[in-house]
């Protein structure tokens, strides 16, 4: 015979289950629409374009708009033996960022779907894909339109995307990182600077992004989703992080990585040291010719 407390908790659980199923069944299939969708999942434009609102500003506000997919909330993909994530997944990778930074393009590129035929998760718009990383297969689910409260987001890896041609989108990732660190401090984050192909319109430098990433102790990957440049790398980093491993295998060298082995300060120091002899003695050793031969600019007046 259940006690009163037990009855109460059962009825609360039933109510929650009902609410969940109502939300899922009644939610219209919304989708942001600045990028063409996979043909078989195309919606009408007016349905697809949700709005041009700044969705992150509403994070702390009232109820978020309905979403078209749901991440399983009860899953913890861990191996009972090691306490580490299972290496087969499924791993949920959430792409977050301002509108227009290229999340949809990136999702499609990550799903290996440049011909737009990737399968879509039965629950909505997450791309399901099987990939092989470090000789091990795993299933990934890529979600690119999370619009609910960030505290409801459950995923193995968060990819914060900004466009290197849009400084505002870069600032937005900083806000998102702060929110994520509050709500889910354990989830690994990768900062992605997309649209690196648009060299002339660049507004955020690689160094700036690296500095920002190192402040938040996360990886930085600069890439171009449309050119499919470095998407494979990003995928590997994400899968390794989801598996609870280091994103870069020992001995390998990541390109624009912060939170990696060497800090930016160190790299900058090393670079400068390689350029300039440290002591006058060094100059003498080189016959005092270093500056006279290589630089007559006003940066080093002592050389004149
Ligand atoms: N040049 C260039 N354009 C890109 C790249 N990635 C995306 N785009 C373009 O940027 C625009 C926006 O891309 P989306 O993938 O829709 O961006 P989004 O973040 O999903 O935008 P919303 O759906 O509005 O949230 C599209 O016109 C893309 O073709 C890139 O790497 N380089």
Coordinates of C-alpha atoms and ligand atoms in Angstrom, one line a residue:
X1 CA 0.0 0.0 0.0
X2 CA 1.7 3.3 -1.1
X3 CA 2.2 6.0 1.5
X4 CA 0.8 9.5 0.9
X5 CA 4.3 10.8 0.0
X6 CA 4.8 8.0 -2.5
X7 CA 1.3 8.7 -4.0
X8 CA 2.2 12.3 -4.3
X9 CA 5.5 11.7 -6.1
X10 CA 3.7 9.2 -8.5
X11 CA 1.1 11.7 -9.4
X12 CA 3.8 14.4 -10.0
X13 CA 5.6 12.1 -12.2
X14 CA 2.5 11.2 -14.2
X15 CA 1.8 14.9 -14.7
X16 CA 5.3 15.6 -15.9
X17 CA 5.1 12.7 -18.4
X18 CA 1.8 14.1 -19.7
X19 CA 3.2 17.6 -20.0
X20 CA 6.2 16.3 -21.9
X21 CA 4.2 14.3 -24.4
X22 CA 1.8 17.3 -24.9
X23 CA 4.7 19.6 -25.7
X24 CA 6.2 17.2 -28.1
X25 CA 3.0 16.4 -29.9
X26 CA 1.7 19.9 -30.1
X27 CA 4.9 21.7 -31.0
X28 CA 4.9 22.8 -34.6
X29 CA 8.0 21.9 -36.6
X30 CA 9.8 25.2 -36.4
X31 CA 13.1 25.8 -38.0
X32 CA 15.4 28.8 -38.6
X33 CA 15.5 29.4 -42.3
X34 CA 18.4 31.4 -43.5
X35 CA 19.9 28.3 -45.0
X36 CA 18.4 25.8 -47.4
X37 CA 17.2 22.7 -45.5
X38 CA 17.7 19.1 -46.6
X39 CA 15.2 18.7 -49.5
X40 CA 13.1 16.1 -47.9
X41 CA 12.7 18.2 -44.7
X42 CA 12.1 21.5 -46.3
X43 CA 9.4 23.6 -44.8
X44 CA 7.6 26.5 -46.3
X45 CA 9.7 29.7 -45.8
X46 CA 7.1 31.4 -43.6
X47 CA 7.1 28.4 -41.3
X48 CA 10.8 28.0 -41.4
X49 CA 11.8 31.5 -40.4
X50 CA 11.1 31.7 -36.8
X51 CA 11.9 35.3 -36.3
X52 CA 15.0 37.5 -36.3
X53 CA 15.0 37.9 -32.6
X54 CA 18.0 37.8 -30.5
X55 CA 17.2 34.5 -28.9
X56 CA 19.9 34.5 -26.3
X57 CA 18.5 37.7 -24.7
X58 CA 15.4 35.8 -23.9
X59 CA 17.2 33.0 -22.0
X60 CA 16.4 34.4 -18.6
X61 CA 13.0 35.6 -19.7
X62 CA 9.6 34.0 -19.8
X63 CA 8.7 30.7 -21.5
X64 CA 10.8 30.0 -24.6
X65 CA 9.1 29.3 -27.9
X66 CA 8.2 25.7 -28.7
X67 CA 11.0 23.7 -30.3
X68 CA 10.9 21.0 -32.9
X69 CA 13.1 18.5 -31.2
X70 CA 13.8 17.2 -27.8
X71 CA 17.0 15.9 -26.3
X72 CA 16.5 12.9 -24.1
X73 CA 16.8 14.2 -20.6
X74 CA 17.3 11.0 -18.7
X75 CA 20.3 9.7 -20.6
X76 CA 23.7 9.6 -19.1
X77 CA 25.9 7.8 -21.5
X78 CA 28.5 6.4 -19.2
X79 CA 30.1 3.1 -18.9
X80 CA 29.3 1.6 -15.6
X81 CA 32.7 0.1 -15.4
X82 CA 35.0 3.0 -16.0
X83 CA 32.6 5.9 -15.2
X84 CA 33.7 7.3 -18.5
X85 CA 31.4 8.0 -21.5
X86 CA 30.9 5.0 -23.8
X87 CA 33.0 5.4 -26.9
X88 CA 30.1 4.4 -29.3
X89 CA 27.8 7.2 -28.2
X90 CA 25.3 8.3 -29.1
X91 CA 26.8 11.7 -28.5
X92 CA 24.7 14.8 -28.6
X93 CA 26.5 17.8 -30.1
X94 CA 24.7 21.1 -29.8
X95 CA 25.6 24.0 -32.0
X96 CA 24.8 27.3 -30.4
X97 CA 25.3 30.8 -31.5
X98 CA 23.8 33.9 -33.0
X99 CA 21.5 33.8 -36.1
X100 CA 23.3 33.6 -39.4
X101 CA 26.7 32.4 -38.2
X102 CA 26.4 29.2 -40.1
X103 CA 25.1 26.7 -37.6
X104 CA 22.9 24.9 -40.1
X105 CA 25.6 24.8 -42.7
X106 CA 28.0 23.4 -40.0
X107 CA 25.5 20.8 -38.9
X108 CA 25.1 19.6 -42.4
X109 CA 28.8 19.6 -43.0
X110 CA 29.5 17.7 -39.8
X111 CA 26.9 15.2 -40.7
X112 CA 28.8 14.6 -43.9
X113 CA 25.9 15.8 -45.9
X114 CA 27.0 18.3 -48.4
X115 CA 24.5 16.6 -50.8
X116 CA 21.8 17.1 -48.2
X117 CA 20.7 13.6 -47.6
X118 CA 21.7 13.1 -43.9
X119 CA 19.1 11.4 -41.9
X120 CA 17.3 13.4 -39.3
X121 CA 16.6 12.3 -35.8
X122 CA 13.0 10.9 -35.5
X123 CA 12.4 13.4 -32.7
X124 CA 13.0 16.4 -34.8
X125 CA 15.9 18.1 -36.5
X126 CA 19.0 16.6 -35.1
X127 CA 21.2 15.1 -37.7
X128 CA 22.1 11.5 -37.0
X129 CA 25.4 10.3 -38.3
X130 CA 27.8 7.5 -37.7
X131 CA 31.4 8.5 -37.7
X132 CA 34.7 6.7 -37.2
X133 CA 37.2 8.5 -34.9
X134 CA 40.4 6.9 -33.8
X135 CA 39.3 3.7 -35.5
X136 CA 36.1 3.4 -33.4
X137 CA 32.6 3.9 -34.8
X138 CA 30.2 6.1 -32.9
X139 CA 26.8 7.7 -33.4
X140 CA 26.5 11.4 -33.2
X141 CA 23.4 13.6 -33.0
X142 CA 23.9 17.1 -34.1
X143 CA 21.4 19.7 -33.0
X144 CA 21.6 23.2 -34.5
X145 CA 18.5 25.0 -33.4
X146 CA 18.3 24.9 -29.6
X147 CA 15.9 27.6 -28.6
X148 CA 14.9 26.7 -25.1
X149 CA 16.4 27.7 -21.9
X150 CA 20.0 26.7 -21.8
X151 CA 19.5 25.0 -18.4
X152 CA 17.3 22.4 -20.3
X153 CA 20.1 21.6 -22.8
X154 CA 21.6 18.2 -22.3
X155 CA 24.4 17.3 -24.5
X156 CA 27.9 15.8 -24.5
X157 CA 29.6 18.7 -26.3
X158 CA 28.6 22.3 -26.9
X159 CA 29.9 24.0 -30.0
X160 CA 29.6 27.8 -29.7
X161 CA 29.7 29.2 -33.2
X162 CA 30.4 32.8 -34.3
X163 CA 31.2 34.3 -37.6
X164 CA 34.7 35.8 -37.9
X165 CA 33.0 38.5 -40.0
X166 CA 30.6 39.5 -37.3
X167 CA 32.0 40.9 -34.0
X168 CA 28.6 40.9 -32.4
X169 CA 28.3 37.1 -32.9
X170 CA 31.7 36.8 -31.2
X171 CA 30.5 38.6 -28.1
X172 CA 27.4 36.5 -28.1
X173 CA 29.5 33.3 -27.7
X174 CA 31.1 34.9 -24.6
X175 CA 27.7 35.4 -23.1
X176 CA 26.7 31.9 -24.0
X177 CA 29.9 30.5 -22.4
X178 CA 29.1 32.3 -19.2
X179 CA 25.6 30.9 -19.1
X180 CA 26.8 27.4 -19.9
X181 CA 29.4 27.5 -17.3
X182 CA 26.7 28.3 -14.8
X183 CA 24.2 25.8 -15.9
X184 CA 26.4 22.9 -16.9
X185 CA 30.0 23.4 -15.9
X186 CA 31.1 19.9 -16.9
X187 CA 30.0 20.0 -20.5
X188 CA 33.1 20.5 -22.8
X189 CA 32.9 23.6 -25.0
X190 CA 34.4 24.2 -28.4
X191 CA 34.5 27.7 -29.7
X192 CA 34.2 27.8 -33.5
X193 CA 35.1 30.8 -35.7
X194 CA 33.2 30.1 -38.9
X195 CA 33.4 31.8 -42.3
X196 CA 37.2 32.0 -42.3
X197 CA 37.0 32.0 -46.1
X198 CA 35.6 35.6 -46.0
X199 CA 39.1 37.0 -45.5
X200 CA 38.3 40.6 -46.4
X201 CA 35.3 41.0 -44.2
X202 CA 37.0 39.6 -41.1
X203 CA 36.2 41.4 -37.9
X204 CA 37.6 39.0 -35.3
X205 CA 41.2 38.0 -35.5
X206 CA 42.4 34.5 -34.8
X207 CA 44.5 35.8 -31.9
X208 CA 41.6 37.5 -30.3
X209 CA 39.5 34.4 -30.6
X210 CA 42.3 32.3 -29.2
X211 CA 42.8 34.6 -26.2
X212 CA 39.1 34.5 -25.5
X213 CA 39.1 30.7 -25.8
X214 CA 42.0 30.3 -23.5
X215 CA 40.3 32.5 -20.9
X216 CA 37.4 30.1 -20.9
X217 CA 39.7 27.1 -21.1
X218 CA 38.1 25.7 -24.2
X219 CA 39.3 24.8 -27.7
X220 CA 39.2 27.2 -30.6
X221 CA 38.7 26.0 -34.2
X222 CA 38.6 28.4 -37.1
X223 CA 36.9 27.0 -40.1
X224 CA 34.7 27.4 -43.1
X225 CA 31.5 25.3 -43.1
X226 CA 30.7 26.2 -46.7
X227 CA 34.1 25.1 -47.9
X228 CA 34.1 22.1 -45.6
X229 CA 37.4 23.4 -44.3
X230 CA 38.4 21.8 -41.0
X231 CA 35.0 20.3 -40.3
X232 CA 36.5 16.8 -40.1
X233 CA 38.9 18.1 -37.4
X234 CA 36.1 19.7 -35.5
X235 CA 34.2 16.5 -35.6
X236 CA 37.1 14.6 -34.2
X237 CA 37.7 17.0 -31.4
X238 CA 34.0 16.9 -30.5
X239 CA 33.9 13.1 -30.5
X240 CA 37.0 12.8 -28.4
X241 CA 35.7 15.3 -25.9
X242 CA 32.4 13.5 -25.8
X243 CA 34.3 10.3 -25.0
X244 CA 36.0 12.0 -22.1
X245 CA 39.4 12.1 -23.9
X246 CA 41.8 14.8 -24.8
X247 CA 40.6 16.4 -28.0
X248 CA 44.0 16.0 -29.6
X249 CA 45.8 12.6 -29.5
X250 CA 49.2 12.6 -27.9
X251 CA 51.9 13.7 -30.3
X252 CA 49.5 15.4 -32.7
X253 CA 49.5 19.2 -33.1
X254 CA 46.2 21.2 -33.1
X255 CA 46.3 24.4 -35.1
X256 CA 44.3 27.1 -33.5
X257 CA 44.0 25.5 -30.2
X258 CA 43.5 27.2 -26.9
X259 CA 43.2 25.1 -23.8
X260 CA 45.8 22.9 -25.5
X261 CA 49.3 22.3 -24.4
X262 CA 50.9 25.7 -25.0
X263 CA 49.4 29.0 -23.9
X264 CA 49.2 31.9 -26.3
X265 CA 51.6 33.9 -24.1
X266 CA 54.1 31.2 -24.4
X267 CA 53.7 31.0 -28.1
X268 CA 54.0 34.7 -28.5
X269 CA 57.1 34.7 -26.3
X270 CA 58.6 31.9 -28.3
X271 CA 57.8 33.7 -31.6
X272 CA 59.3 37.0 -30.5
X273 CA 62.4 35.4 -29.0
X274 CA 63.0 33.7 -32.3
X275 CA 62.9 37.1 -34.0
X276 CA 65.0 39.2 -31.8
X277 CA 68.3 38.3 -30.1
X278 CA 67.8 38.6 -26.4
X279 CA 71.1 40.3 -25.3
X280 CA 73.6 42.7 -26.8
X281 CA 76.0 39.8 -26.4
X282 CA 73.9 37.9 -29.0
X283 CA 74.2 40.8 -31.3
X284 CA 78.0 40.8 -30.9
X285 CA 78.1 37.1 -31.5
X286 CA 76.4 37.8 -34.8
X287 CA 79.0 40.4 -35.7
X288 CA 76.7 43.3 -34.6
X289 CA 75.1 43.0 -38.0
X290 CA 71.7 41.8 -37.0
X291 CA 69.9 45.1 -36.8
X292 CA 72.0 46.9 -39.3
X293 CA 71.4 44.4 -41.9
X294 CA 67.8 43.4 -41.2
X295 CA 66.2 46.5 -39.9
X296 CA 66.7 50.2 -40.3
X297 CA 63.2 51.1 -39.1
X298 CA 62.5 53.4 -36.2
X299 CA 61.3 50.4 -34.1
X300 CA 64.8 50.0 -32.8
X301 CA 66.6 53.3 -32.7
X302 CA 69.6 51.7 -31.1
X303 CA 70.3 50.1 -34.4
X304 CA 71.0 53.4 -36.2
Ligands
LIG1 N1 31.2 32.4 -46.8 C1 30.6 31.6 -46.0 N2 29.3 31.6 -45.8 C2 28.8 30.8 -44.9 C3 29.6 29.8 -44.2 N3 28.8 29.1 -43.4 C4 27.5 29.6 -43.6 N4 27.5 30.6 -44.5 C5 26.4 31.3 -45.0 O1 25.9 32.1 -43.9 C6 24.4 32.2 -44.0 C7 23.8 31.7 -42.7 O2 24.1 30.3 -42.6 P1 23.2 29.4 -41.7 O3 23.8 28.1 -41.6 O4 21.8 29.5 -42.0 O5 23.4 30.1 -40.3 P2 22.6 29.8 -38.9 O6 23.5 30.1 -37.8 O7 22.0 28.4 -39.0 O8 21.4 30.9 -39.1 P3 20.0 30.8 -38.5 O9 19.4 29.6 -39.2 O10 19.4 32.1 -38.9 O11 20.1 30.6 -37.0 C8 24.1 31.3 -45.2 O12 23.9 32.2 -46.3 C9 25.3 30.4 -45.5 O13 25.5 30.1 -46.8 C10 31.0 29.8 -44.4 O14 31.8 29.1 -43.9 N5 31.5 30.7 -45.3

